[in-house]
Coordinates of C-alpha atoms and ligand atoms in Angstrom, one line a residue:
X1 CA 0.0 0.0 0.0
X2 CA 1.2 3.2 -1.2
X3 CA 1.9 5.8 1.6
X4 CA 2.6 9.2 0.8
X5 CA 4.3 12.0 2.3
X6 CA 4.3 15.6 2.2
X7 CA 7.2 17.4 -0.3
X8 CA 8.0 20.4 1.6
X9 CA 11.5 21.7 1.3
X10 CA 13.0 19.4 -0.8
X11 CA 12.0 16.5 1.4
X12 CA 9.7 13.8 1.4
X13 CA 8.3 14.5 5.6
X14 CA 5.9 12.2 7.3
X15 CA 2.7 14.1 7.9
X16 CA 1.1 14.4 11.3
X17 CA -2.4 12.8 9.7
X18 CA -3.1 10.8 6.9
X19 CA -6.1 10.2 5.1
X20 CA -7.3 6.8 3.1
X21 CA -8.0 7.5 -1.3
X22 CA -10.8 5.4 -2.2
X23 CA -10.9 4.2 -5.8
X24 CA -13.6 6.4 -7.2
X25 CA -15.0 3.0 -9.2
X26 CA -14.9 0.7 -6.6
X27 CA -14.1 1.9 -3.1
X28 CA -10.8 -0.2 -3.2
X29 CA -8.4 1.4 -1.2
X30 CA -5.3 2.9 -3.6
X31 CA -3.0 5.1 -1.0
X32 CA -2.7 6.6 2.6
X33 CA -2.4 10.5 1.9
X34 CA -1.3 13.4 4.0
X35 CA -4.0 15.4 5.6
X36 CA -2.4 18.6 5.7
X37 CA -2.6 20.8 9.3
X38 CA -2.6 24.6 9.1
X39 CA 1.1 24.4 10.8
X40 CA 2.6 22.2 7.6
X41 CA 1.0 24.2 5.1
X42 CA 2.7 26.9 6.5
X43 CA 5.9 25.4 6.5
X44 CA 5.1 25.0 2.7
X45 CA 5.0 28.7 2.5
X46 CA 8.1 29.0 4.3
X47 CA 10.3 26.8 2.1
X48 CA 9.1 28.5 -0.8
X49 CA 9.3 31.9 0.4
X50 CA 12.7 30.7 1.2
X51 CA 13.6 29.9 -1.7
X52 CA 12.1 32.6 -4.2
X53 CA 16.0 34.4 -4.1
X54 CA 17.1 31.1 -5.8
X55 CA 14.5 31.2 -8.4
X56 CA 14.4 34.4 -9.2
X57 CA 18.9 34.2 -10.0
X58 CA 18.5 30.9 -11.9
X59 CA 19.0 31.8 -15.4
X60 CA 16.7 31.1 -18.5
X61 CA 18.5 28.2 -19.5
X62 CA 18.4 26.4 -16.4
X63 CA 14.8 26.8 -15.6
X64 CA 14.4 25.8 -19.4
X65 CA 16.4 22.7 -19.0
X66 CA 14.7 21.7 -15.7
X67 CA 11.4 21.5 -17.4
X68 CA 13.0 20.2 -20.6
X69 CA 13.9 17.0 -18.3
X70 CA 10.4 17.2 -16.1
X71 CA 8.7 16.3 -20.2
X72 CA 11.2 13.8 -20.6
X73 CA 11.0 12.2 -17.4
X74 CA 7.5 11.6 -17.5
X75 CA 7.7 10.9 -21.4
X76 CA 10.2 7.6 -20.1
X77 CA 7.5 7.0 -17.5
X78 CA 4.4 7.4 -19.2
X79 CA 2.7 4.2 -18.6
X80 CA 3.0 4.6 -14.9
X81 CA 1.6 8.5 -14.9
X82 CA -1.4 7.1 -16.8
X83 CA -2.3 4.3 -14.5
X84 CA -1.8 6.6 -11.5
X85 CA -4.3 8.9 -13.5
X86 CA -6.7 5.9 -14.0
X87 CA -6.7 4.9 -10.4
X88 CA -7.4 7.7 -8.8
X89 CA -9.5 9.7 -11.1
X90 CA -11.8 6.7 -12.4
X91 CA -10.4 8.1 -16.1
X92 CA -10.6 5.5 -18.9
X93 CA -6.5 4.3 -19.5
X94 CA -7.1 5.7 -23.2
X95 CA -7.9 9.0 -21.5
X96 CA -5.4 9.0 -19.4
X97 CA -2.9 8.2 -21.8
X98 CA -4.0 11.1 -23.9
X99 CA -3.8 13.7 -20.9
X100 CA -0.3 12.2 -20.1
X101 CA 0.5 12.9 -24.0
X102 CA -0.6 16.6 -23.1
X103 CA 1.6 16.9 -20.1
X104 CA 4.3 16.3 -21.2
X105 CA 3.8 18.7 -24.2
X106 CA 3.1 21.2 -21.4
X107 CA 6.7 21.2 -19.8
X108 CA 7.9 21.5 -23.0
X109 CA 6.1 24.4 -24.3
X110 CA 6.7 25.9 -20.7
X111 CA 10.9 24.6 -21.1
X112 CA 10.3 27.2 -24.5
X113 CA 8.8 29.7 -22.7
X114 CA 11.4 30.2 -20.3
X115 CA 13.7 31.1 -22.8
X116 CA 12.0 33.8 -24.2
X117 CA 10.4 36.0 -21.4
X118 CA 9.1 39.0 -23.3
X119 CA 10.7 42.1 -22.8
X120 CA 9.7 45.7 -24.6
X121 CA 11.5 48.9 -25.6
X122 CA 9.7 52.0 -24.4
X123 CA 10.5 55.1 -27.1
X124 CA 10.3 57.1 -24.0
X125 CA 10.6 60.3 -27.0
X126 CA 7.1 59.8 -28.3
X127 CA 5.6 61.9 -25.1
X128 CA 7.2 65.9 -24.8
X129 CA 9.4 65.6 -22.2
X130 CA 10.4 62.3 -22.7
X131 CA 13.1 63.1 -24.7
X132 CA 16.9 62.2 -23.9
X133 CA 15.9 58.4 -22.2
X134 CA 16.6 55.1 -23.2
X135 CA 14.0 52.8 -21.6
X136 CA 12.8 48.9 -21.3
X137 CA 9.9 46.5 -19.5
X138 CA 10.6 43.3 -18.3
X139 CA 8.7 41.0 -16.6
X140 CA 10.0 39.6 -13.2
X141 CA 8.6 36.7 -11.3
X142 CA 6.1 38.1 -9.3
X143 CA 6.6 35.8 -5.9
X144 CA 5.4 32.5 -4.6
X145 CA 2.6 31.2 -6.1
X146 CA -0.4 28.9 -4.6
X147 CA -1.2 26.4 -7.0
X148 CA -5.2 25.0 -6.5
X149 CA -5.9 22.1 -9.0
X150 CA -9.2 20.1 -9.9
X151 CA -9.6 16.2 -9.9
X152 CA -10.5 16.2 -13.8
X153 CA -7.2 16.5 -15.2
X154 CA -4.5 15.9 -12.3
X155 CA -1.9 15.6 -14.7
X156 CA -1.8 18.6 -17.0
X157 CA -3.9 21.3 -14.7
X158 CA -0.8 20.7 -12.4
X159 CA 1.6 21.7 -15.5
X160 CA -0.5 24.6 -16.1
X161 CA 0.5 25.8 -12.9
X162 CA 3.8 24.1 -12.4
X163 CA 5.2 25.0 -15.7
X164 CA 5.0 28.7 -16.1
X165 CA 5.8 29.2 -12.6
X166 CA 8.9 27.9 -13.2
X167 CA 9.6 28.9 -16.7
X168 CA 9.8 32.4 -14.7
X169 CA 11.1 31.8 -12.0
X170 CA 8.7 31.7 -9.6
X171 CA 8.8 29.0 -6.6
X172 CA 5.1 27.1 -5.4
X173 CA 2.9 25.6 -2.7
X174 CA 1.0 23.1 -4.9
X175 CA -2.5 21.8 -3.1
X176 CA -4.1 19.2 -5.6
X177 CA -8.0 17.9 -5.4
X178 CA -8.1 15.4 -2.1
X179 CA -9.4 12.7 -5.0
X180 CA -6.0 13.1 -6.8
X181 CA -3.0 13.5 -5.2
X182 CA -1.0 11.0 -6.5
X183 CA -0.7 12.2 -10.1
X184 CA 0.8 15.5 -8.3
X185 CA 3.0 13.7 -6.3
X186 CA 4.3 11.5 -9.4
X187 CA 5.3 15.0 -10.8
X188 CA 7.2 16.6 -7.8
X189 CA 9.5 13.3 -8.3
X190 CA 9.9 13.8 -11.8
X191 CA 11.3 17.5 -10.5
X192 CA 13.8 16.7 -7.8
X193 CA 14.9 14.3 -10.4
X194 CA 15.1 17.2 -13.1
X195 CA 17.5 19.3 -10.5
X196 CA 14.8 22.0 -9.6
X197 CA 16.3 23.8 -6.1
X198 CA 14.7 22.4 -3.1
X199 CA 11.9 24.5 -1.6
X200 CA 11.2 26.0 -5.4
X201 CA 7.9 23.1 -5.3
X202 CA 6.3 22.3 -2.3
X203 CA 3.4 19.6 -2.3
X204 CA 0.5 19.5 0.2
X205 CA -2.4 17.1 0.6
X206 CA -5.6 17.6 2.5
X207 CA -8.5 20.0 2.8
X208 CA -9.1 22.7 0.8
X209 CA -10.9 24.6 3.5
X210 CA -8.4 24.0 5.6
X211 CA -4.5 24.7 3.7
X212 CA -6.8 26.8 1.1
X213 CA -7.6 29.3 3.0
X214 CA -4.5 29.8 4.6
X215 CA -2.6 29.8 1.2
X216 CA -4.6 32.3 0.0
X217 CA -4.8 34.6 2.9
X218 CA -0.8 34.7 3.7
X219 CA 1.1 37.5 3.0
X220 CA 4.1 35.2 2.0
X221 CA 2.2 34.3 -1.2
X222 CA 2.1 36.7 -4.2
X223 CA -0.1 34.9 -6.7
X224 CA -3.1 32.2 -6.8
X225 CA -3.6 30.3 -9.6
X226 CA -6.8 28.1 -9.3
X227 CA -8.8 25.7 -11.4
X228 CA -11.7 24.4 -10.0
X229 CA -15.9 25.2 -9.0
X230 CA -17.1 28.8 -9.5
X231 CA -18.6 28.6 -5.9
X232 CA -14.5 28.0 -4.6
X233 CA -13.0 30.6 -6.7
X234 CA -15.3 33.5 -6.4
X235 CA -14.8 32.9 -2.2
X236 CA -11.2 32.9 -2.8
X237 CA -11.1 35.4 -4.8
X238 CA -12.9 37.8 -2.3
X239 CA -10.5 36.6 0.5
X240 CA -7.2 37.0 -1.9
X241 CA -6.9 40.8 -1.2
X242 CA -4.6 42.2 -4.1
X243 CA -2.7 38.9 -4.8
X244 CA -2.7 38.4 -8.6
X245 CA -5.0 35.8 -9.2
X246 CA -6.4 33.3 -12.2
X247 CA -9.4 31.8 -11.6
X248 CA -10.2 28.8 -14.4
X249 CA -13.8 27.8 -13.3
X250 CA -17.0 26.0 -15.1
X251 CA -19.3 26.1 -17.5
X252 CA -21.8 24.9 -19.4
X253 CA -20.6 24.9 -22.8
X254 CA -22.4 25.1 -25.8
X255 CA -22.4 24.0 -30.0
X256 CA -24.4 25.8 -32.5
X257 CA -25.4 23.5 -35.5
X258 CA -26.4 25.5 -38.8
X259 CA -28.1 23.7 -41.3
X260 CA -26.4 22.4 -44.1
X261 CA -24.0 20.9 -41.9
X262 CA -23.0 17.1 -42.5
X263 CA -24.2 15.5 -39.2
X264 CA -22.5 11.9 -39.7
X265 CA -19.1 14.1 -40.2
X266 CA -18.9 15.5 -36.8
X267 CA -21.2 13.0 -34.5
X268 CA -17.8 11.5 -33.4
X269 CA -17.0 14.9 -32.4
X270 CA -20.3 15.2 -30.6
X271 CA -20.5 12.0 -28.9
X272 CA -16.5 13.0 -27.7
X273 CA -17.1 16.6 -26.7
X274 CA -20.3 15.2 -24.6
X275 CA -19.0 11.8 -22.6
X276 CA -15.1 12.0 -22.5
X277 CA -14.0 11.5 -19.0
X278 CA -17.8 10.9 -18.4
X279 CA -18.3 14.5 -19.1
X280 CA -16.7 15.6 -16.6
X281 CA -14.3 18.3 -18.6
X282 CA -14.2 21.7 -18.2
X283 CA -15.6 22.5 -21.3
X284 CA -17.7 19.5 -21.8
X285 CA -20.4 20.2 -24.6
X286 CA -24.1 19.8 -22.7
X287 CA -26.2 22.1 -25.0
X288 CA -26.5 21.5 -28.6
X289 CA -28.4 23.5 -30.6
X290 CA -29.6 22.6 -34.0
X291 CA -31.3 24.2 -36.7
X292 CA -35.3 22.6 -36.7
X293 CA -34.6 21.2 -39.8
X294 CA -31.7 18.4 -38.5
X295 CA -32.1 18.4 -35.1
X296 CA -33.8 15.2 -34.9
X297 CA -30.9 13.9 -37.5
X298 CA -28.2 14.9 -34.9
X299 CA -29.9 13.0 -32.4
X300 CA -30.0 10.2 -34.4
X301 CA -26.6 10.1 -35.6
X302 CA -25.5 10.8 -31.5
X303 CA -28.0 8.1 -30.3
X304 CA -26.0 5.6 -32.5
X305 CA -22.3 6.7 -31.8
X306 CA -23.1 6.8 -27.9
X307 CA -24.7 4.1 -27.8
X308 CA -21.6 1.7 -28.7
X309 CA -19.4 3.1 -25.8
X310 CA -17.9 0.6 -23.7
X311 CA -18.8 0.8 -19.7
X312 CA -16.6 -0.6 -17.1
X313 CA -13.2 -0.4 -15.1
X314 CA -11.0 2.5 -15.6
X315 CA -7.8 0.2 -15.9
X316 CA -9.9 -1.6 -18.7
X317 CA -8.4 -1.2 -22.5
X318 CA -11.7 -1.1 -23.9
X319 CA -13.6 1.0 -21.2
X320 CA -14.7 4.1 -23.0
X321 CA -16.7 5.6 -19.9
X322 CA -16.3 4.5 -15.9
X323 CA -17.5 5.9 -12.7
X324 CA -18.2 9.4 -11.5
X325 CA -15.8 11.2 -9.0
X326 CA -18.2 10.4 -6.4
X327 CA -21.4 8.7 -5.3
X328 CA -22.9 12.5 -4.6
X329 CA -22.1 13.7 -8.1
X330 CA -23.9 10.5 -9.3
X331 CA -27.1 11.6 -7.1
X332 CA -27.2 14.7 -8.2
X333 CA -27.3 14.1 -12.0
X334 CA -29.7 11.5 -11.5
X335 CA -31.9 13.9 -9.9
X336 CA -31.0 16.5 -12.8
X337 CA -32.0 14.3 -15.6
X338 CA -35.6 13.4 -13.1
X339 CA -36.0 17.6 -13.3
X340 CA -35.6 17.9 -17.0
X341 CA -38.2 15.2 -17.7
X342 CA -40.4 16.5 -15.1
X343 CA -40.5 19.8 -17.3
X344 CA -41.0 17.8 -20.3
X345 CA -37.3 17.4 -21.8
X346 CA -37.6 14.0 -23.5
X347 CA -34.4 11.4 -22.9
X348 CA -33.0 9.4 -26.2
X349 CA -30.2 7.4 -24.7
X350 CA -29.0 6.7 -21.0
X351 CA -30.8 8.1 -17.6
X352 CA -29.6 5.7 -15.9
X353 CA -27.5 4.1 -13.1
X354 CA -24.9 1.1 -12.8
X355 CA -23.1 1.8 -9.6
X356 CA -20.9 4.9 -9.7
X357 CA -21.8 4.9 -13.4
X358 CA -24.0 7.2 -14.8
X359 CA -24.8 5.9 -18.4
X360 CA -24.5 8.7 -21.6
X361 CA -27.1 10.4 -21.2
X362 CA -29.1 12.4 -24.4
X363 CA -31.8 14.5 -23.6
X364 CA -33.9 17.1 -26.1
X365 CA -36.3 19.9 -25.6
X366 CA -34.7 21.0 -22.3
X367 CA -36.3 24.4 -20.8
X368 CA -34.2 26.9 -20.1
X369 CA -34.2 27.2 -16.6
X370 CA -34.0 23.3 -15.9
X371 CA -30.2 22.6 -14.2
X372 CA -29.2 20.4 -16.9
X373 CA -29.1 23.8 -19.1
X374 CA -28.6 26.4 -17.0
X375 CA -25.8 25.3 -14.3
X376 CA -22.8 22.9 -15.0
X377 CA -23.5 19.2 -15.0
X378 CA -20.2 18.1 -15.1
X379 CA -20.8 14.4 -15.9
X380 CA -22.2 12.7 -18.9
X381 CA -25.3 14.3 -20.0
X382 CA -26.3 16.7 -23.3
X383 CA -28.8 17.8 -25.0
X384 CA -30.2 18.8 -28.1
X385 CA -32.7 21.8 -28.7
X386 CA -33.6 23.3 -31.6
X387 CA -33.4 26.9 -32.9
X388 CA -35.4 28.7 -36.1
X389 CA -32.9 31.7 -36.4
X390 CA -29.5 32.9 -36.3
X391 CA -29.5 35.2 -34.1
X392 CA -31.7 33.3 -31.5
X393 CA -29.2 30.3 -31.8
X394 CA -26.3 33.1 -30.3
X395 CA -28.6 34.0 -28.1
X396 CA -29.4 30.7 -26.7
X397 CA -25.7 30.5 -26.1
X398 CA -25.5 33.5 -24.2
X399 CA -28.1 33.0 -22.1
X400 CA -26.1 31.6 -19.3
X401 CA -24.1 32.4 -16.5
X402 CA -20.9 31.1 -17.7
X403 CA -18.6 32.0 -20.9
X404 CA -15.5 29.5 -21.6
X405 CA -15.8 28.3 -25.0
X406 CA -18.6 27.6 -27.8
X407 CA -18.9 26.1 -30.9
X408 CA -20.0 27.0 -34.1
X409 CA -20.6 24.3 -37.1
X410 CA -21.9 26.6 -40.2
X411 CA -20.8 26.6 -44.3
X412 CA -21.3 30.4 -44.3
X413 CA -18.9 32.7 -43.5
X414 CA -20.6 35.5 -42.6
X415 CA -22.8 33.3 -39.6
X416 CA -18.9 32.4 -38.7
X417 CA -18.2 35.9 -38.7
X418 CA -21.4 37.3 -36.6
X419 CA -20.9 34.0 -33.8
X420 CA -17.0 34.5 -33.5
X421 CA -18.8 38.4 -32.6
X422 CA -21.4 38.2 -30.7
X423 CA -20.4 35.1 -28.7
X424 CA -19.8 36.2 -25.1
X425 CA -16.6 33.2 -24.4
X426 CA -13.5 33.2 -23.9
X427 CA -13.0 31.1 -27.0
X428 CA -14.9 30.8 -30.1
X429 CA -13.9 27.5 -32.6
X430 CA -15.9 27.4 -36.0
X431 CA -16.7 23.7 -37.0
X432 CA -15.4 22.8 -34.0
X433 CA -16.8 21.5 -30.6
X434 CA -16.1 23.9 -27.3
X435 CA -14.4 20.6 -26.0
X436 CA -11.0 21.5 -28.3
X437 CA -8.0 22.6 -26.8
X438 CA -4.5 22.5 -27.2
X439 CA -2.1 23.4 -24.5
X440 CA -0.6 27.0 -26.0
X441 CA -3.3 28.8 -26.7
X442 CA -4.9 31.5 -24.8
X443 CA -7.5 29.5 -22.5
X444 CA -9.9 30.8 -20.3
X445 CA -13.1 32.4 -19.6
X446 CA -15.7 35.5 -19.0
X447 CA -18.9 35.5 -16.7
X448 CA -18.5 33.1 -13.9
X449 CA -15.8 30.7 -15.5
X450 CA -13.3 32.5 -14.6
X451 CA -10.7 35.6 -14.4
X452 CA -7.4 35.6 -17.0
X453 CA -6.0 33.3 -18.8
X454 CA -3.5 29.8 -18.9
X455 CA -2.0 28.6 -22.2
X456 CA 2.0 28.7 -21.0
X457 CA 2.6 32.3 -22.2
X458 CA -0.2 33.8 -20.8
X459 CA 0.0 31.7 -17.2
X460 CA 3.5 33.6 -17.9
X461 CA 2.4 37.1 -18.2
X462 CA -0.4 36.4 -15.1
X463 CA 2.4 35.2 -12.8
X464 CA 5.0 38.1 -13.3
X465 CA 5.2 42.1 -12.8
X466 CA 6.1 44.3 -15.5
X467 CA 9.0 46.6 -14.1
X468 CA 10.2 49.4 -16.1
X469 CA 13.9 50.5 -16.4
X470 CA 14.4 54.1 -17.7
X471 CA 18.2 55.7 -18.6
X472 CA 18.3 59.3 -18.9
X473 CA 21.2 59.8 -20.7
X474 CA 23.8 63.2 -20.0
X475 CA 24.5 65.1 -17.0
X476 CA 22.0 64.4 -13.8
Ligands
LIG1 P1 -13.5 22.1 -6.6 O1 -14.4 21.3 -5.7 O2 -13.7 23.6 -6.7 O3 -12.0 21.8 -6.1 C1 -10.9 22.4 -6.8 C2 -9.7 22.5 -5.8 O4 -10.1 23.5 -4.8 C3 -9.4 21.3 -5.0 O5 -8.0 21.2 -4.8 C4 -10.1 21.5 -3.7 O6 -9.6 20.7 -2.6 C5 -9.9 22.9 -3.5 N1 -10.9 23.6 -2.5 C6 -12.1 23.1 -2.2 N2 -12.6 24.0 -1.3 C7 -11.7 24.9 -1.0 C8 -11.6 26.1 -0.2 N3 -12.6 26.4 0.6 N4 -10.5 26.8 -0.2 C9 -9.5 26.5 -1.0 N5 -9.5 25.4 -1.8 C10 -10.6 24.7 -1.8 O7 -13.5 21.5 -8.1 P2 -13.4 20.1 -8.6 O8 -14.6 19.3 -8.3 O9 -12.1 19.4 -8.2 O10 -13.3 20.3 -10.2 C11 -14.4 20.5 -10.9 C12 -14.6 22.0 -11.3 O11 -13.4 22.5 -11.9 C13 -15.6 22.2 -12.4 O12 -16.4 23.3 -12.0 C14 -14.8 22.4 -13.6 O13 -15.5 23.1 -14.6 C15 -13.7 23.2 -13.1 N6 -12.5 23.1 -14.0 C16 -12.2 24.2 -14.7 C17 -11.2 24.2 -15.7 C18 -10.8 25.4 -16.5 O14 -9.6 25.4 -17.0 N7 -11.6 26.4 -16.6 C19 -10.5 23.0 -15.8 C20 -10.8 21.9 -15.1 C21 -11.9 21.9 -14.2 P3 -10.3 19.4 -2.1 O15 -10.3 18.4 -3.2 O16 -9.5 19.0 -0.9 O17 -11.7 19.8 -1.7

């Protein structure tokens, strides 16, 4: 039996408690975890405040070359990283696979970015008065950071913290989801390994109400990053005083499907964008809407893609959808789908139960203000509703609370054009499902998923101050 300790300073220490992680699939016990008190966590913030004079004096190519050798460490161990994933995530071993695949082309992206920190000349001249100065910005690590991850994707949510922290050169108390520490764990190893200066990552386990609040209240740390619920990141964010913050929260993403479109071309994309990881991504498509005249072909075409996905162990090779985090989250979509029919949604596939499983789930002619549409499901359920007009199909998608990304399926450019517009996201991908994403771009959201932006560079350019350098040249 596994038995983990807390990284703190370089050092693997035993914790005072310990917790058991329950396999999300079958209750089989995987590890004994650290249950972090207020007292460790605050050693965590010691050895990284510690160690911020380090980090800030290594050099480009050294924190390049340290995250250069994190993506090839896990790259030479990436069968173990995806099991861990597997295990303690309940996240089919394809899956996993895939998000290891992504990891490690996180570090290196991050291993690139530390190389080239942007910098900008200031023509000082362009102002009266500013004449007679030569002046530049650069961007300096901005202090430690608190790193908050989600249970979805322990892997890669981690490098989108870890990775442009380090790339400039700023050190990290790292508090993964309770369900999955081990993936976060796995990674601080592949550090130490890679040479990054002890104290420059600090892992703790255990509650967030408990180490959360005290990493984001202490005046030690300069930045938190977080990925998780709205409900948790708006309350940190009121507590976080003027700490530079990214929030990367929920939503309840949304495809537009024009008519013309070839439905059997993209209901692979569909049936992916809805029930990978069991729905429970980020920006996992749950509303469809369809022009009247193919709506009932997209649930057709859906019905029969879905309906072929393979149930079962998250270790399994075939397994294309397992259990639910947890036996709450299972209740509560149950009792989602029960609302929607009660006001009159119809269901085409799925609604139902087998242990922590919740089975695909399609659903049409959802009302607006039932939760399956209007809040974030977060597990395997979708549904299509159909739209007359343009303009109405934009403003179905708007009508929400959240804004991360939406997609837009049309032949014509200028209903491409007037979406990518009036589309209130942070993302917009035409003939695409929200669900894309690749990890450089700009990523995040408006509304209630979130504040600023990851994608490596601009992690980069939210964990660092712009400080301005001006020379007035001649006598003084
Ligand atoms: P969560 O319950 O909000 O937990 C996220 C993290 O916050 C966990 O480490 C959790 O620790 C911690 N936490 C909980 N309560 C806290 C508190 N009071 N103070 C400080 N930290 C606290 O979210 P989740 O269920 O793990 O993840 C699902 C959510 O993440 C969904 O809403 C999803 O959309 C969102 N998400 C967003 C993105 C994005 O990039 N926009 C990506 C992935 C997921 P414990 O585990 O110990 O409670």
């Amino acid at each position: 039996m596994l038995q983990k300790k807390l990284f703190i300073g370089g050092e693997w220490q035993e914790p005072e408690k310990t917790q058991a992680l329950l396999s999300p699939y079958d209750g089989e016990k995987l590890a004994d975890i650290p249950l972090a008190t207020e007292e460790e966590a605050d050693r965590a913030i010691a050895a990284a405040y510690h160690a911020r004079k380090e980090m800030r004096r290594l050099p480009a190519h050294q924190r390049a070359e340290i995250l250069y050798n994190v993506s090839r460490l896990i790259e030479e161990n990436r069968e173990e990283a995806a099991r861990l994933i597997a295990m303690e995530a309940a996240k089919p071993l394809q899956t996993a696979r895939t998000e290891v695949a992504r990891s490690i082309m996180t570090y290196k992206f991050a291993s690139e970015e530390a190389r080239r920190l942007p910098s900008e000349m200031i023509n000082m001249d362009a102002a009266p008065g500013g004449e007679g100065r030569i002046a530049y910005a650069v961007r300096e690590p901005a202090g430690v950071a608190a790193a908050i991850t989600p249970f979805n994707f322990p892997m890669n949510l981690v490098a989108h913290k870890l990775g442009p922290a380090v790339a400039s050169g700023n050190p990290v108390v790292l508090k993964p989801a309770s369900q999955t520490p081990l993936s976060a764990f796995f990674v601080a190893e592949q550090f130490e390994k890679a040479g990054l200066p002890k104290g420059a990552l600090n892992v703790i386990t255990g509650k967030g109400s408990v180490i959360g609040d005290k990493l984001v209240t202490d005046d030690r740390i300069s930045v938190v990053t977080f990925t998780g619920s709205p409900e948790v990141g708006i309350g940190l964010k009121n507590k976080a005083g003027l700490k530079k913050m990214t929030l990367e929260l929920g939503s309840n993403s949304a495809v537009i499907i024009d008519k013309g479109t070839d439905i059997n071309a993209i209901a692979d994309r569909l049936v992916l964008g809805a029930f990978a990881y069991q729905g429970q991504v980020c920006i996992s498509l749950q509303r469809i809407y369809a022009h009247e005249s193919i709506k009932d072909e997209v649930i057709r075409a859906m019905k029969e893609k879905a309906g072929s996905l393979v149930y079962g162990h998250p270790l399994d090779e075939a397994t294309d959808v397992s259990a639910l985090i947890s036996e709450d989250d299972c209740d509560r979509i149950m009792e989602w789908i029960g609302e929607a029919e009660s006001k009159g949604a119809s269901i085409h596939l799925g609604g139902e139960r087998k242990g922590n499983i919740v089975t695909p789930t399609i659903l049409s002619d959802v009302s607006h203000d039932a939760s399956v549409s209007c809040r974030e499901v977060f597990g395997p359920v979708v549904h299509v509703n159909g739209f007359t007009d343009w303009q109405e199909a934009v403003d179905l998608v708007n009508d929400s609370d959240f804004g991360l990304q939406a997609g837009v399926f049309t032949n014509d450019m200028n209903k491409a054009f007037h979406a990518s517009e009036q589309i209130e996201a942070g993302g917009v991908l035409i003939n695409d499902i929200p669900t894309f994403r690749v990890d450089h771009m700009p990523y995040g959201g408006v509304k209630n998923s979130g504040y600023g932006r990851e994608g490596i560079k601009y992690a980069i350019s939210e964990m660092t101050e712009m400080k301005l350098v001006s020379f007035r040249k001649g006598e003084y």
